Each structure stands twice: as C-alpha cells, then as structure tokens.
XYZ file of C-alpha atoms in Angstrom:
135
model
C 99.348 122.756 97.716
C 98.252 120.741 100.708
C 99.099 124.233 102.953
C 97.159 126.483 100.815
C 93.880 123.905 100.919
C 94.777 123.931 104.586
C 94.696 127.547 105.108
C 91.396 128.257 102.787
C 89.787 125.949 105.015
C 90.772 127.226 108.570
C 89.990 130.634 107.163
C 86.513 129.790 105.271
C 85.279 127.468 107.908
C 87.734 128.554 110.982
C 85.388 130.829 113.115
C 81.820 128.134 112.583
C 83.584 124.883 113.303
C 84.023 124.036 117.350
C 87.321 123.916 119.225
C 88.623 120.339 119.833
C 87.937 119.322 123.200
C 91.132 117.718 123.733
C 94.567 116.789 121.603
C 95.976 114.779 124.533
C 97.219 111.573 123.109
C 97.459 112.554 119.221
C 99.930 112.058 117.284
C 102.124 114.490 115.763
C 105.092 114.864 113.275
C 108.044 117.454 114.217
C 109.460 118.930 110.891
C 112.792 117.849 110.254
C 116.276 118.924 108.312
C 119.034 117.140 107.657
C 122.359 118.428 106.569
C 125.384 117.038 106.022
C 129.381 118.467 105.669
C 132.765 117.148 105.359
C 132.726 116.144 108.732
C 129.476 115.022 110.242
C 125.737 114.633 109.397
C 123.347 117.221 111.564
C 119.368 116.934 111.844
C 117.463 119.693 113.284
C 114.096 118.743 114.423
C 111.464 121.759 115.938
C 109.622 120.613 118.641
C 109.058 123.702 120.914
C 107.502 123.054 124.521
C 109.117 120.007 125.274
C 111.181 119.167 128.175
C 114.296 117.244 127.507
C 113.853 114.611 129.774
C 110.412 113.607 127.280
C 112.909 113.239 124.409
C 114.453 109.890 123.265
C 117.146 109.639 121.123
C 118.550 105.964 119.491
C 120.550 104.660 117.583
C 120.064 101.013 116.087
C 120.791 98.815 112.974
C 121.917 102.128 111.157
C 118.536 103.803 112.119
C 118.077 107.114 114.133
C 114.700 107.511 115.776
C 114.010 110.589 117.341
C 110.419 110.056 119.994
C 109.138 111.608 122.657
C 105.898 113.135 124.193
C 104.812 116.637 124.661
C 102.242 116.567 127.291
C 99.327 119.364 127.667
C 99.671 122.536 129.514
C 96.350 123.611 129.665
C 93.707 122.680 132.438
C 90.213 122.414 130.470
C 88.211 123.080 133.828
C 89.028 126.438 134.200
C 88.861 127.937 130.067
C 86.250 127.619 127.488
C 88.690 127.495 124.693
C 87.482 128.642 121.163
C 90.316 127.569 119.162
C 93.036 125.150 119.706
C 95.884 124.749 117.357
C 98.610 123.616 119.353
C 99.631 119.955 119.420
C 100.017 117.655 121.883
C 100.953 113.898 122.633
C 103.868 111.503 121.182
C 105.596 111.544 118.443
C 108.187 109.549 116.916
C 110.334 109.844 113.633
C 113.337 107.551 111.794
C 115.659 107.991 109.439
C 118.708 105.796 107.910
C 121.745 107.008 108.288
C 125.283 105.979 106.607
C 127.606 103.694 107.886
C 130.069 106.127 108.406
C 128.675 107.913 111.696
C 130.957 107.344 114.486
C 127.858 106.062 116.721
C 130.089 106.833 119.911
C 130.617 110.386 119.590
C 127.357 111.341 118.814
C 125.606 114.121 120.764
C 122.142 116.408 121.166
C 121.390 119.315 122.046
C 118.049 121.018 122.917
C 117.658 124.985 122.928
C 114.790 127.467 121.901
C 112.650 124.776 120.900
C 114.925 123.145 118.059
C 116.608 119.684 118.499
C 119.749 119.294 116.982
C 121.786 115.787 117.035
C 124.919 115.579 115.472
C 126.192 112.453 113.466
C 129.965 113.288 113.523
C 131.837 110.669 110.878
C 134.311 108.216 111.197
C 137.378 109.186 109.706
C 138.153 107.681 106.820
C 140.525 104.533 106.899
C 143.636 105.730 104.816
C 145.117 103.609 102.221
C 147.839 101.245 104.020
C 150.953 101.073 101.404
C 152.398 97.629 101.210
C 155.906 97.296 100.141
C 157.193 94.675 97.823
C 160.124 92.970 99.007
C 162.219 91.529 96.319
C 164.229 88.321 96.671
C-alpha cells in the first residue's frame, strides 16, 4: 500500500516538485532477507555502490548489526540535476540471532551490489550415554 501511494505521488507530482539539492548525510535502510537451513543462517542485504571497506559487520550480545556509509558520487558544481533518486549517507541495521551461530566461523561476502553474511551453526552437542555400573 505504502509503494503504490508512493508511486501515485512521484508520478502525479514527480515532474513540478524540485530535485533535492543534496542527500549527503541521510539516512537510509538497505532491504534485507534472511534465510535459514539445516546448517547455517544467511542474510542478504542490497546495498549497491558501496565499497567494502565502508561496510561494518558485528557481532555482539547475540546481535548482528550490519552499518556502513555510502558516500556521494556526484559533484553538484558541474550538473543541474532535475531528479535525484539515489540514496546516499549511513546506514545501519540489527537483528537477533540464535544462540546457535558458531560466532567464529562466520564470514561476508560482497559482490554485484548484494551483501551476504553467513551465520554457519554450531553443531549440535550429541547426547553423552552414561553407563550404569552395577555393584
């Protein structure tokens, strides 16, 4: 619902309302997934245009926060800009995860504009058999 208000209002008032001067500093919220299989948890976050050394990955208390910044490519001096969607600035988003994650072996990658961090579990502690001795 919010989309479709979204889009009837870029496209009603889109070509009479000015460009934004400048994004630099807002904030902004990647979209995230979150999957999970028998053997780890896996979150894929889009943030295209970013360079990997701008994105933080932690690990604390149980809580995964994925931050960073994307900074702005454009140079306003030199383009009168009618439009500008794009976003720009820092961003930063948390999630709880189990206590199962094996924080040690987790790992990121970064390609074609999609983060992906994977959560791989700790295997599970198998029952320990105790005999009974008799006496």
């Amino acid at each position: 619902m919010h989309d479709e208000l979204s889009r009837f209002f870029d496209d009603f008032f889109g070509e009479r309302l000015p460009a934004r001067q400048s994004q630099e500093g807002a904030s902004w919220i990647p979209r995230v997934d979150i999957s999970e299989n028998d053997d780890e948890i896996i979150v894929h976050a889009d943030i295209p245009g970013m360079e990997k050394d701008n994105i933080k990955i932690t690990l604390t208390d149980n809580v995964l926060s994925i931050s960073g910044e994307k900074k702005i490519e454009r140079d306003e001096k030199k383009a009168n800009y009618h439009r500008v969607e794009r976003v720009f600035g820092s961003f930063q988003r948390s999630f709880y995860i189990p206590t199962n994650v094996d924080a040690s072996k987790i790992s990121a990658s970064y390609k074609n504009g999609v983060l992906e961090v994977k959560l791989p579990k700790k295997e599970e502690a198998k029952p320990k058999e105790i005999p009974v001795k008799v006496e």
